[in-house]
Amino acid sequence: MTGKKAPMLSKSRFMAGLQCHLRLWYECYNREFASEVSPVQQAVFDAGHEVGRLATQLYPDGVLMEEDHLHHEDAVKSTLKAMENPKVAAIYEAGFIHDGVRIRVDILERVGDGKWNLVEVKSATSAKDIYLPDVAVQYHVLRGLGLDIDRIFLMHLNNRYVYDGKKVELEKLFSRTDLTKKALIYQNQVPSLLTIFNDMLAHPDAPNIKPDRHCSIPYDCGFWEHCIQDMPEHWVMTLTGISQKNMDELEAQGVRDIKDIPMSFSLSTLQDRIRSCVINNQAYVSSDLKDELKDMVYPIHFLDFETLFRAIPRYAGTRPYQSIPFQWSDHILFEDGVIEHREYLCEEDKDPRKEFTLTLLDALGSKGSIVTYTNYEENIIKGLTYKLPEYRDQLLALLGRIKDLHKIVSKKFYHPKFHGSFSIKSVLPALLPELSYKNLEIQEGQLAGLEYERMIEPSTPAEEKGKIKKNLLTYCGHDTLAMLKIREELSA
Ligand code: SF4
């Protein structure tokens, strides 16, 4: 121990330390090791802030502490001032420092008799236990400063709330779960955890922690790319479905590469197959793969949907996080080899589901297999039967025609370059590198939904809308062409 001064902790650093000491170390000393925040991650943060802002409307006569995290001490001063003013019923983003920990309380509600409620807002749809340390460390700081905390609440979204299309009813959109009892039990651990974190941070060297399953539990760690940079291409973690227990055992034996896993080590059938493929550097092809791929009726429709997935519902009759389909692409392969492409993209800010359904039913007709990648499209179609009961029979008739290419590939084929993943984003570059997603502006479904929202926003300039439209059509079309080509490649 050098006795170096430990940096100030915060609520997020406390949570980082609980997940992984190395993560906390990097958060404090090596932020430059973190990967860049992706547009999707940024959108998730922004959605969280939007939910937080809406929640404050349930606590009127409150004031917002506007100072950002770089001006925490100013936020603390403003908070004290607001607390002294009895007319202030609630303080949003209230800032405090105690015991070497800085916190911002989402909502500090004045409840009379000098008491306050601590309200933490989350954009999740339930009060999971992973939020307990989050509120417990805030309680530790507030109690340490002498605040009389009456109740500890978690405000989260209510996924049974249905928007009527007129005004979001905040009382119904949010649910409030009382976590007081559980948080008080948890907060007994906070002082010792802070001591452990501070001791670790005062050490001259970073803790020696290897990446494994803990890196994504409960949150994906932003230092992942940095931590795995020296791992072999076929690192044991990429073995599909490997348990933490098996990871630990292999680490203890000094085994990091799949090819070095001893034959005596017990693996599942798929894991064993992957190991053989890696050792022999060749693909596994089931003897009935081609039969499965050929067991389809022409014209074969390769189908993909893009959907909106919003915390705050946008259209009448929808719930938080309900998937709303706004785009489809269908590459149609005829028996004579001719390929036709049909597509739909809703370009207006309106509930797209009826137009989506009508155009889709027209394109798919009543003949031919429908190839999807995973059962996502099937679930969306089932969802549409409730929204549009008048088309229920036609929609249900589609389900019997669906063939899930993902299921076929994951059961009947493996290539070492899949690196344990059967997602189309892994399968396509391994089989057909010239068709990789790399050069596309939109490379994943979540980003497609976010870009769509940007496109239908009235304030987005027309030129930008045009670009987004082109990118969306390219991305969705690429997905369906990819399926067609994967089937072609594996059937050859
Ligand atoms: S990637 Fe894993 S090991 Fe590395 S800092 Fe993050 S949680 Fe810790």
Coordinates of C-alpha atoms and ligand atoms in Angstrom, one line a residue:
M1 CA 0.0 0.0 0.0
T2 CA 1.3 3.4 -0.9
G3 CA -1.3 5.3 1.1
K4 CA -2.2 7.3 -2.1
K5 CA -5.3 9.4 -1.7
A6 CA -8.3 7.6 -3.0
P7 CA -10.5 9.5 -5.5
M8 CA -14.0 10.7 -4.7
L9 CA -16.6 7.9 -5.1
S10 CA -20.0 8.5 -6.6
K11 CA -23.2 6.4 -6.9
S12 CA -22.1 5.1 -10.3
R13 CA -18.6 4.3 -9.1
F14 CA -20.1 2.5 -6.2
M15 CA -22.2 0.4 -8.6
A16 CA -19.1 -0.1 -10.8
G17 CA -17.1 -1.4 -7.8
L18 CA -19.9 -3.8 -6.9
Q19 CA -19.7 -5.3 -10.3
C20 CA -15.9 -5.5 -10.6
H21 CA -13.1 -3.9 -8.7
L22 CA -11.1 -3.4 -11.9
R23 CA -14.0 -1.6 -13.4
L24 CA -14.0 0.8 -10.5
W25 CA -10.2 1.2 -10.8
Y26 CA -10.5 2.1 -14.5
E27 CA -13.5 4.4 -13.9
C28 CA -11.2 6.3 -11.4
Y29 CA -7.8 6.2 -13.1
N30 CA -8.1 5.0 -16.7
R31 CA -11.3 6.3 -18.3
E32 CA -9.4 6.4 -21.6
F33 CA -9.6 2.6 -21.7
A34 CA -13.4 2.7 -22.1
S35 CA -15.0 2.1 -25.5
E36 CA -16.7 5.0 -27.2
V37 CA -20.4 5.3 -26.3
S38 CA -22.3 4.0 -29.3
P39 CA -25.4 5.8 -30.7
V40 CA -27.6 3.1 -29.3
Q41 CA -26.1 3.4 -25.8
Q42 CA -26.4 7.2 -26.0
A43 CA -30.1 6.8 -27.0
V44 CA -30.7 4.5 -24.0
F45 CA -29.2 7.2 -21.7
D46 CA -31.3 9.8 -23.4
A47 CA -34.4 7.7 -23.0
G48 CA -33.6 7.3 -19.3
H49 CA -33.2 11.1 -18.9
E50 CA -36.6 11.6 -20.7
V51 CA -38.2 9.2 -18.3
G52 CA -36.5 11.0 -15.3
R53 CA -37.8 14.4 -16.5
L54 CA -41.3 13.1 -16.9
A55 CA -41.3 11.6 -13.4
T56 CA -40.5 15.0 -11.9
Q57 CA -43.9 16.3 -13.1
L58 CA -45.5 14.0 -10.5
Y59 CA -43.8 16.1 -7.9
P60 CA -44.9 19.6 -8.6
D61 CA -43.5 22.8 -6.9
G62 CA -40.0 21.3 -7.2
V63 CA -36.8 22.9 -8.4
L64 CA -34.1 21.4 -10.6
M65 CA -30.5 21.6 -9.5
E66 CA -29.1 22.5 -12.9
E67 CA -25.4 22.2 -12.2
D68 CA -23.8 19.3 -14.1
H69 CA -21.4 16.7 -12.7
L70 CA -18.4 19.0 -13.2
H71 CA -20.0 21.5 -10.8
H72 CA -21.0 19.1 -8.1
E73 CA -20.0 21.4 -5.2
D74 CA -22.2 24.2 -6.7
A75 CA -25.1 21.7 -6.9
V76 CA -24.6 20.9 -3.2
K77 CA -24.8 24.6 -2.3
S78 CA -27.9 25.1 -4.4
T79 CA -29.5 22.0 -2.9
L80 CA -28.9 23.3 0.7
K81 CA -30.5 26.6 -0.3
A82 CA -33.6 24.8 -1.8
M83 CA -33.9 22.6 1.3
E84 CA -34.1 25.8 3.5
N85 CA -37.0 27.1 1.4
P86 CA -40.2 25.5 2.8
K87 CA -42.0 26.4 -0.4
V88 CA -39.9 24.0 -2.4
A89 CA -41.8 20.7 -2.3
A90 CA -39.3 18.6 -4.1
I91 CA -35.7 18.9 -5.3
Y92 CA -34.7 17.3 -8.6
E93 CA -31.1 16.1 -9.0
A94 CA -30.3 17.1 -5.4
G95 CA -26.5 17.1 -4.8
F96 CA -24.8 15.9 -1.7
I97 CA -21.3 14.8 -0.5
H98 CA -20.6 12.7 2.5
D99 CA -18.0 10.1 3.5
G100 CA -16.1 10.6 0.3
V101 CA -19.2 9.9 -1.9
R102 CA -20.9 12.3 -4.2
I103 CA -24.6 11.6 -5.1
R104 CA -27.3 13.2 -7.1
V105 CA -30.8 12.2 -5.9
D106 CA -33.3 12.0 -8.7
I107 CA -36.1 13.4 -6.6
L108 CA -35.9 14.4 -2.9
E109 CA -39.5 15.0 -1.8
R110 CA -40.3 17.1 1.2
V111 CA -42.9 15.3 3.3
G112 CA -43.3 17.6 6.4
D113 CA -42.0 17.5 9.9
G114 CA -38.5 17.9 8.6
K115 CA -38.7 14.5 6.8
W116 CA -37.9 13.7 3.2
N117 CA -38.6 10.9 0.8
L118 CA -35.8 9.6 -1.5
V119 CA -37.1 8.8 -5.0
E120 CA -35.0 7.0 -7.5
V121 CA -36.3 6.9 -11.1
K122 CA -35.6 4.1 -13.5
S123 CA -36.8 3.5 -17.0
A124 CA -37.2 -0.2 -16.3
T125 CA -40.6 -1.8 -15.8
S126 CA -40.1 -3.4 -12.4
A127 CA -38.3 -2.7 -9.1
K128 CA -35.5 -5.3 -9.5
D129 CA -33.1 -6.0 -6.6
I130 CA -30.2 -4.7 -8.6
Y131 CA -31.4 -1.2 -7.7
L132 CA -31.0 -1.8 -3.9
P133 CA -27.3 -0.8 -3.7
D134 CA -28.1 2.2 -5.8
V135 CA -30.7 3.6 -3.3
A136 CA -28.8 2.2 -0.2
V137 CA -25.6 4.2 -1.0
Q138 CA -27.8 7.4 -1.4
Y139 CA -29.5 6.7 1.9
H140 CA -26.0 6.2 3.5
V141 CA -25.0 9.7 2.3
L142 CA -28.3 11.4 3.3
R143 CA -28.5 9.8 6.7
G144 CA -24.8 10.6 7.3
L145 CA -25.6 14.2 6.7
G146 CA -28.4 14.1 9.2
L147 CA -31.4 14.1 6.8
D148 CA -34.5 12.4 8.2
I149 CA -35.5 10.0 5.4
D150 CA -39.0 8.7 5.7
R151 CA -39.4 6.4 2.7
I152 CA -37.3 5.2 -0.1
F153 CA -39.1 4.7 -3.4
L154 CA -38.3 3.4 -6.8
M155 CA -40.3 4.9 -9.6
H156 CA -40.4 2.8 -12.7
L157 CA -42.6 2.4 -15.8
N158 CA -45.8 0.4 -15.7
N159 CA -45.8 -1.8 -18.7
R160 CA -49.6 -2.4 -18.4
Y161 CA -50.3 1.3 -19.0
V162 CA -52.0 1.9 -22.4
Y163 CA -51.6 5.3 -23.9
D164 CA -55.0 6.8 -25.1
G165 CA -53.3 8.9 -27.8
K166 CA -54.3 12.2 -26.2
K167 CA -52.2 12.8 -23.1
V168 CA -49.7 10.6 -21.3
E169 CA -51.2 10.0 -17.8
L170 CA -48.2 10.1 -15.6
E171 CA -50.0 8.6 -12.6
K172 CA -50.7 5.5 -14.7
L173 CA -47.5 5.5 -16.7
F174 CA -45.3 5.3 -13.5
S175 CA -45.5 2.8 -10.6
R176 CA -43.9 3.5 -7.3
T177 CA -42.4 0.7 -5.3
D178 CA -41.5 1.2 -1.6
L179 CA -38.0 -0.2 -1.1
T180 CA -37.5 1.3 2.4
K181 CA -37.3 -2.0 4.2
K182 CA -35.0 -3.8 1.8
A183 CA -32.8 -0.7 1.3
L184 CA -32.3 -0.3 5.0
I185 CA -31.1 -3.9 5.3
Y186 CA -28.7 -3.4 2.4
Q187 CA -27.3 -0.1 3.6
N188 CA -25.7 -1.9 6.6
Q189 CA -23.2 -3.2 4.1
V190 CA -22.4 0.2 2.6
P191 CA -19.7 1.4 5.1
S192 CA -17.7 -1.8 4.7
L193 CA -18.0 -1.8 1.0
L194 CA -16.8 1.8 0.8
T195 CA -13.8 0.9 2.9
I196 CA -13.0 -2.1 0.6
F197 CA -13.3 0.2 -2.5
N198 CA -11.1 2.9 -1.0
D199 CA -8.4 0.4 0.1
M200 CA -8.4 -1.1 -3.3
L201 CA -8.1 2.3 -5.0
A202 CA -5.3 3.3 -2.7
H203 CA -3.2 0.3 -3.9
P204 CA -0.4 1.2 -6.4
D205 CA -1.5 -1.5 -8.9
A206 CA -4.8 -2.3 -10.6
P207 CA -6.5 -5.4 -9.3
N208 CA -5.9 -8.5 -11.3
I209 CA -9.3 -9.5 -12.6
K210 CA -10.0 -11.4 -15.7
P211 CA -13.0 -10.8 -17.9
D212 CA -15.8 -13.4 -17.8
R213 CA -19.5 -13.5 -17.3
H214 CA -19.5 -10.9 -14.5
C215 CA -18.6 -8.3 -17.1
S216 CA -22.2 -8.1 -18.3
I217 CA -24.0 -8.6 -14.9
P218 CA -25.9 -6.5 -14.1
Y219 CA -24.6 -4.1 -16.8
D220 CA -22.4 -4.4 -19.8
C221 CA -19.0 -3.0 -18.8
G222 CA -17.6 -0.2 -21.0
F223 CA -14.0 -1.6 -20.6
W224 CA -14.8 -5.0 -22.2
E225 CA -13.0 -4.3 -25.4
H226 CA -9.9 -3.2 -23.5
C227 CA -10.0 -6.2 -21.2
I228 CA -10.4 -8.8 -23.9
Q229 CA -7.8 -7.4 -26.3
D230 CA -5.2 -10.1 -25.5
M231 CA -7.6 -13.0 -25.5
P232 CA -7.1 -15.6 -28.2
E233 CA -9.5 -15.5 -31.2
H234 CA -11.2 -18.7 -29.9
W235 CA -11.3 -17.7 -26.3
V236 CA -13.3 -20.1 -24.1
M237 CA -15.8 -17.4 -23.3
T238 CA -17.0 -17.6 -26.9
L239 CA -18.0 -21.2 -26.4
T240 CA -21.8 -21.0 -26.7
G241 CA -23.6 -21.3 -23.4
I242 CA -20.5 -21.9 -21.3
S243 CA -21.2 -21.6 -17.6
Q244 CA -19.3 -19.5 -15.1
K245 CA -18.3 -22.7 -13.3
N246 CA -16.7 -24.2 -16.4
M247 CA -15.0 -20.8 -17.2
D248 CA -13.5 -20.8 -13.7
E249 CA -12.4 -24.4 -14.0
L250 CA -10.7 -23.8 -17.3
E251 CA -9.1 -20.6 -16.0
A252 CA -7.7 -22.6 -13.0
Q253 CA -6.2 -25.1 -15.5
G254 CA -4.7 -22.2 -17.5
V255 CA -6.9 -22.9 -20.5
R256 CA -8.0 -19.9 -22.5
D257 CA -8.2 -21.2 -26.0
I258 CA -11.0 -23.5 -27.0
K259 CA -8.6 -25.7 -28.9
D260 CA -6.8 -26.4 -25.6
I261 CA -9.8 -27.7 -23.7
P262 CA -8.9 -31.2 -22.6
M263 CA -11.0 -33.9 -24.3
S264 CA -11.9 -35.2 -20.8
F265 CA -13.6 -31.9 -20.0
S266 CA -17.4 -32.3 -20.1
L267 CA -19.1 -30.1 -22.7
S268 CA -22.5 -29.9 -24.3
T269 CA -23.0 -31.4 -27.7
L270 CA -22.9 -27.9 -29.3
Q271 CA -19.8 -26.9 -27.3
D272 CA -18.1 -30.2 -28.3
R273 CA -18.9 -29.5 -31.9
I274 CA -17.5 -26.0 -31.7
R275 CA -14.3 -27.3 -30.1
S276 CA -13.8 -29.8 -33.0
C277 CA -14.4 -27.1 -35.6
V278 CA -11.8 -24.9 -33.9
I279 CA -9.2 -27.7 -33.6
N280 CA -9.7 -28.8 -37.2
N281 CA -10.3 -25.3 -38.5
Q282 CA -13.3 -26.5 -40.5
A283 CA -17.0 -26.1 -40.5
Y284 CA -19.5 -28.7 -39.2
V285 CA -22.2 -29.6 -41.7
S286 CA -25.1 -31.8 -40.6
S287 CA -25.9 -34.5 -43.2
D288 CA -29.5 -33.3 -43.4
L289 CA -28.7 -29.5 -43.6
K290 CA -29.4 -29.3 -47.4
D291 CA -32.7 -31.3 -47.1
E292 CA -33.9 -28.8 -44.4
L293 CA -32.9 -25.8 -46.5
K294 CA -34.6 -27.3 -49.6
D295 CA -37.8 -28.2 -47.7
M296 CA -39.4 -24.9 -48.7
V297 CA -42.2 -23.9 -51.1
Y298 CA -41.6 -21.4 -54.0
P299 CA -41.9 -18.5 -54.1
I300 CA -39.7 -18.2 -51.1
H301 CA -40.1 -15.0 -49.2
F302 CA -37.1 -13.8 -47.1
L303 CA -38.7 -11.5 -44.6
D304 CA -37.4 -9.0 -42.0
F305 CA -39.2 -6.3 -39.9
E306 CA -37.9 -3.2 -38.2
T307 CA -39.6 -1.9 -35.1
L308 CA -39.9 1.0 -32.7
F309 CA -39.3 0.3 -29.1
R310 CA -40.0 3.3 -26.9
A311 CA -40.1 3.7 -23.1
I312 CA -42.8 6.3 -23.5
P313 CA -45.6 5.1 -25.8
R314 CA -46.1 7.3 -28.9
Y315 CA -49.3 6.0 -30.5
A316 CA -52.8 5.4 -29.1
G317 CA -53.3 1.9 -27.8
T318 CA -49.7 1.1 -27.2
R319 CA -47.7 0.4 -24.0
P320 CA -44.2 1.2 -22.8
Y321 CA -41.6 -0.7 -24.7
Q322 CA -44.2 -2.3 -27.0
S323 CA -42.6 -3.2 -30.4
I324 CA -44.3 -1.2 -33.2
P325 CA -43.4 -2.4 -36.7
F326 CA -42.8 0.4 -39.2
Q327 CA -40.8 -1.3 -42.0
W328 CA -40.6 -4.6 -43.8
S329 CA -38.4 -6.0 -46.5
D330 CA -39.2 -9.1 -48.6
H331 CA -36.7 -10.6 -51.1
I332 CA -38.7 -13.1 -53.1
L333 CA -37.0 -16.1 -54.8
F334 CA -39.0 -17.8 -57.6
E335 CA -38.4 -21.3 -58.7
D336 CA -36.7 -20.2 -61.9
G337 CA -34.1 -18.3 -59.9
V338 CA -35.6 -14.8 -60.5
I339 CA -35.4 -12.6 -57.4
E340 CA -37.8 -9.7 -56.7
H341 CA -37.6 -7.2 -53.9
R342 CA -40.5 -5.6 -52.2
E343 CA -40.5 -3.3 -49.2
Y344 CA -42.4 -0.9 -47.1
L345 CA -41.4 2.0 -44.8
C346 CA -43.9 4.2 -43.0
E347 CA -42.7 7.8 -43.6
E348 CA -45.1 9.7 -41.5
D349 CA -45.4 10.1 -37.7
K350 CA -48.5 7.9 -37.4
D351 CA -49.3 4.5 -36.1
P352 CA -47.9 2.4 -39.0
R353 CA -49.4 -0.9 -38.1
K354 CA -52.4 -1.0 -40.4
E355 CA -50.5 0.2 -43.5
F356 CA -47.7 -2.2 -42.5
T357 CA -50.1 -5.1 -42.3
L358 CA -52.0 -4.4 -45.5
T359 CA -48.8 -3.9 -47.6
L360 CA -47.3 -7.0 -46.0
L361 CA -50.3 -9.3 -46.7
D362 CA -50.3 -8.1 -50.3
A363 CA -46.6 -8.8 -50.7
L364 CA -46.7 -12.3 -49.1
G365 CA -49.8 -13.4 -50.8
S366 CA -51.0 -16.9 -50.0
K367 CA -48.2 -19.0 -51.4
G368 CA -44.7 -19.9 -50.6
S369 CA -42.5 -20.3 -47.6
I370 CA -41.6 -17.3 -45.4
V371 CA -38.0 -17.4 -44.2
T372 CA -37.1 -15.3 -41.1
Y373 CA -34.1 -15.2 -38.9
T374 CA -35.3 -16.0 -35.4
N375 CA -38.9 -15.9 -34.4
Y376 CA -39.1 -12.1 -34.0
E377 CA -41.2 -11.6 -37.1
E378 CA -43.6 -14.4 -35.9
N379 CA -44.1 -12.7 -32.6
I380 CA -44.8 -9.3 -34.3
I381 CA -47.4 -10.9 -36.6
K382 CA -49.1 -12.5 -33.5
G383 CA -49.1 -9.1 -31.9
L384 CA -50.7 -7.5 -35.0
T385 CA -53.7 -10.0 -34.7
Y386 CA -54.8 -8.2 -31.5
K387 CA -54.4 -4.7 -33.0
L388 CA -56.1 -5.7 -36.2
P389 CA -58.6 -8.5 -35.5
E390 CA -60.2 -8.0 -38.9
Y391 CA -57.0 -9.4 -40.5
R392 CA -56.5 -12.0 -37.8
D393 CA -57.1 -15.0 -40.1
Q394 CA -54.9 -13.8 -42.9
L395 CA -52.1 -13.0 -40.4
L396 CA -52.4 -16.3 -38.6
A397 CA -52.2 -18.1 -42.0
L398 CA -48.7 -16.6 -42.4
L399 CA -47.5 -18.4 -39.3
G400 CA -47.8 -21.8 -40.8
R401 CA -45.5 -20.8 -43.7
I402 CA -42.6 -19.5 -41.6
K403 CA -39.2 -21.3 -41.6
D404 CA -36.7 -20.0 -39.1
L405 CA -33.3 -19.9 -40.8
H406 CA -31.6 -19.1 -37.5
K407 CA -32.9 -22.4 -36.0
I408 CA -31.8 -24.4 -39.0
V409 CA -28.3 -22.9 -39.0
S410 CA -27.7 -23.2 -35.2
K411 CA -28.8 -26.9 -35.3
K412 CA -27.2 -28.0 -38.5
F413 CA -24.1 -25.9 -39.2
Y414 CA -21.1 -24.3 -37.5
H415 CA -18.2 -22.3 -38.8
P416 CA -15.2 -21.4 -36.5
K417 CA -15.6 -17.8 -37.7
F418 CA -19.0 -17.6 -36.0
H419 CA -17.1 -17.3 -32.7
G420 CA -19.9 -18.9 -30.8
S421 CA -22.7 -16.7 -32.2
F422 CA -25.4 -17.6 -34.6
S423 CA -26.7 -14.1 -35.1
I424 CA -27.0 -13.0 -38.7
K425 CA -24.3 -10.3 -38.0
S426 CA -21.8 -13.2 -37.2
V427 CA -23.0 -15.7 -39.7
L428 CA -23.0 -13.5 -42.8
P429 CA -19.4 -12.2 -42.6
A430 CA -18.2 -15.7 -41.9
L431 CA -19.9 -17.2 -44.9
L432 CA -20.1 -14.2 -47.3
P433 CA -17.6 -11.6 -46.2
E434 CA -18.3 -9.5 -49.3
L435 CA -21.8 -9.0 -47.9
S436 CA -20.8 -7.9 -44.4
Y437 CA -22.7 -5.0 -42.6
K438 CA -19.5 -3.0 -42.1
N439 CA -20.1 -0.4 -44.8
L440 CA -23.7 0.3 -43.9
E441 CA -24.7 3.5 -42.0
I442 CA -27.2 1.4 -40.0
Q443 CA -25.7 -1.9 -38.8
E444 CA -28.2 -3.1 -36.1
G445 CA -31.9 -3.2 -35.5
Q446 CA -32.0 -0.9 -32.4
L447 CA -30.2 1.8 -34.3
A448 CA -32.8 1.4 -37.1
G449 CA -35.6 2.1 -34.6
L450 CA -33.8 5.2 -33.3
E451 CA -33.0 6.5 -36.8
Y452 CA -36.7 6.0 -37.7
E453 CA -37.7 8.2 -34.8
R454 CA -35.4 10.9 -36.0
M455 CA -36.8 10.6 -39.5
I456 CA -40.4 11.2 -38.5
E457 CA -39.5 14.0 -36.2
P458 CA -41.0 17.2 -37.8
S459 CA -37.9 19.2 -36.8
T460 CA -35.6 17.0 -38.9
P461 CA -34.6 18.8 -42.1
A462 CA -35.9 17.2 -45.3
E463 CA -32.4 16.4 -46.6
E464 CA -31.6 14.5 -43.4
K465 CA -34.9 12.7 -43.6
G466 CA -34.1 11.6 -47.1
K467 CA -30.7 10.2 -46.0
I468 CA -32.2 8.3 -43.1
K469 CA -34.9 6.8 -45.3
K470 CA -32.2 5.6 -47.7
N471 CA -30.2 4.1 -44.9
L472 CA -33.2 2.3 -43.4
L473 CA -34.2 0.8 -46.7
T474 CA -30.6 -0.3 -47.4
Y475 CA -30.3 -1.9 -44.0
C476 CA -33.6 -3.8 -44.0
G477 CA -33.1 -4.9 -47.6
H478 CA -29.6 -6.1 -46.7
D479 CA -31.0 -8.3 -44.0
T480 CA -33.3 -10.1 -46.3
L481 CA -30.8 -10.4 -49.1
A482 CA -28.4 -11.8 -46.5
M483 CA -30.9 -14.6 -45.6
L484 CA -31.4 -15.5 -49.2
K485 CA -27.6 -15.6 -49.8
I486 CA -27.0 -17.7 -46.7
R487 CA -29.5 -20.2 -47.8
E488 CA -28.0 -20.3 -51.2
E489 CA -24.5 -20.7 -49.8
L490 CA -25.4 -23.5 -47.5
S491 CA -27.6 -25.3 -50.1
A492 CA -24.8 -25.4 -52.7
Ligands
SF4_1 S1 -14.6 -5.9 -18.7 FE1 -14.9 -7.2 -17.0 S2 -13.0 -7.5 -16.0 FE2 -12.8 -5.7 -17.3 S3 -13.2 -4.0 -16.0 FE3 -15.1 -4.6 -17.0 S4 -16.1 -5.9 -15.6 FE4 -14.0 -5.8 -14.9

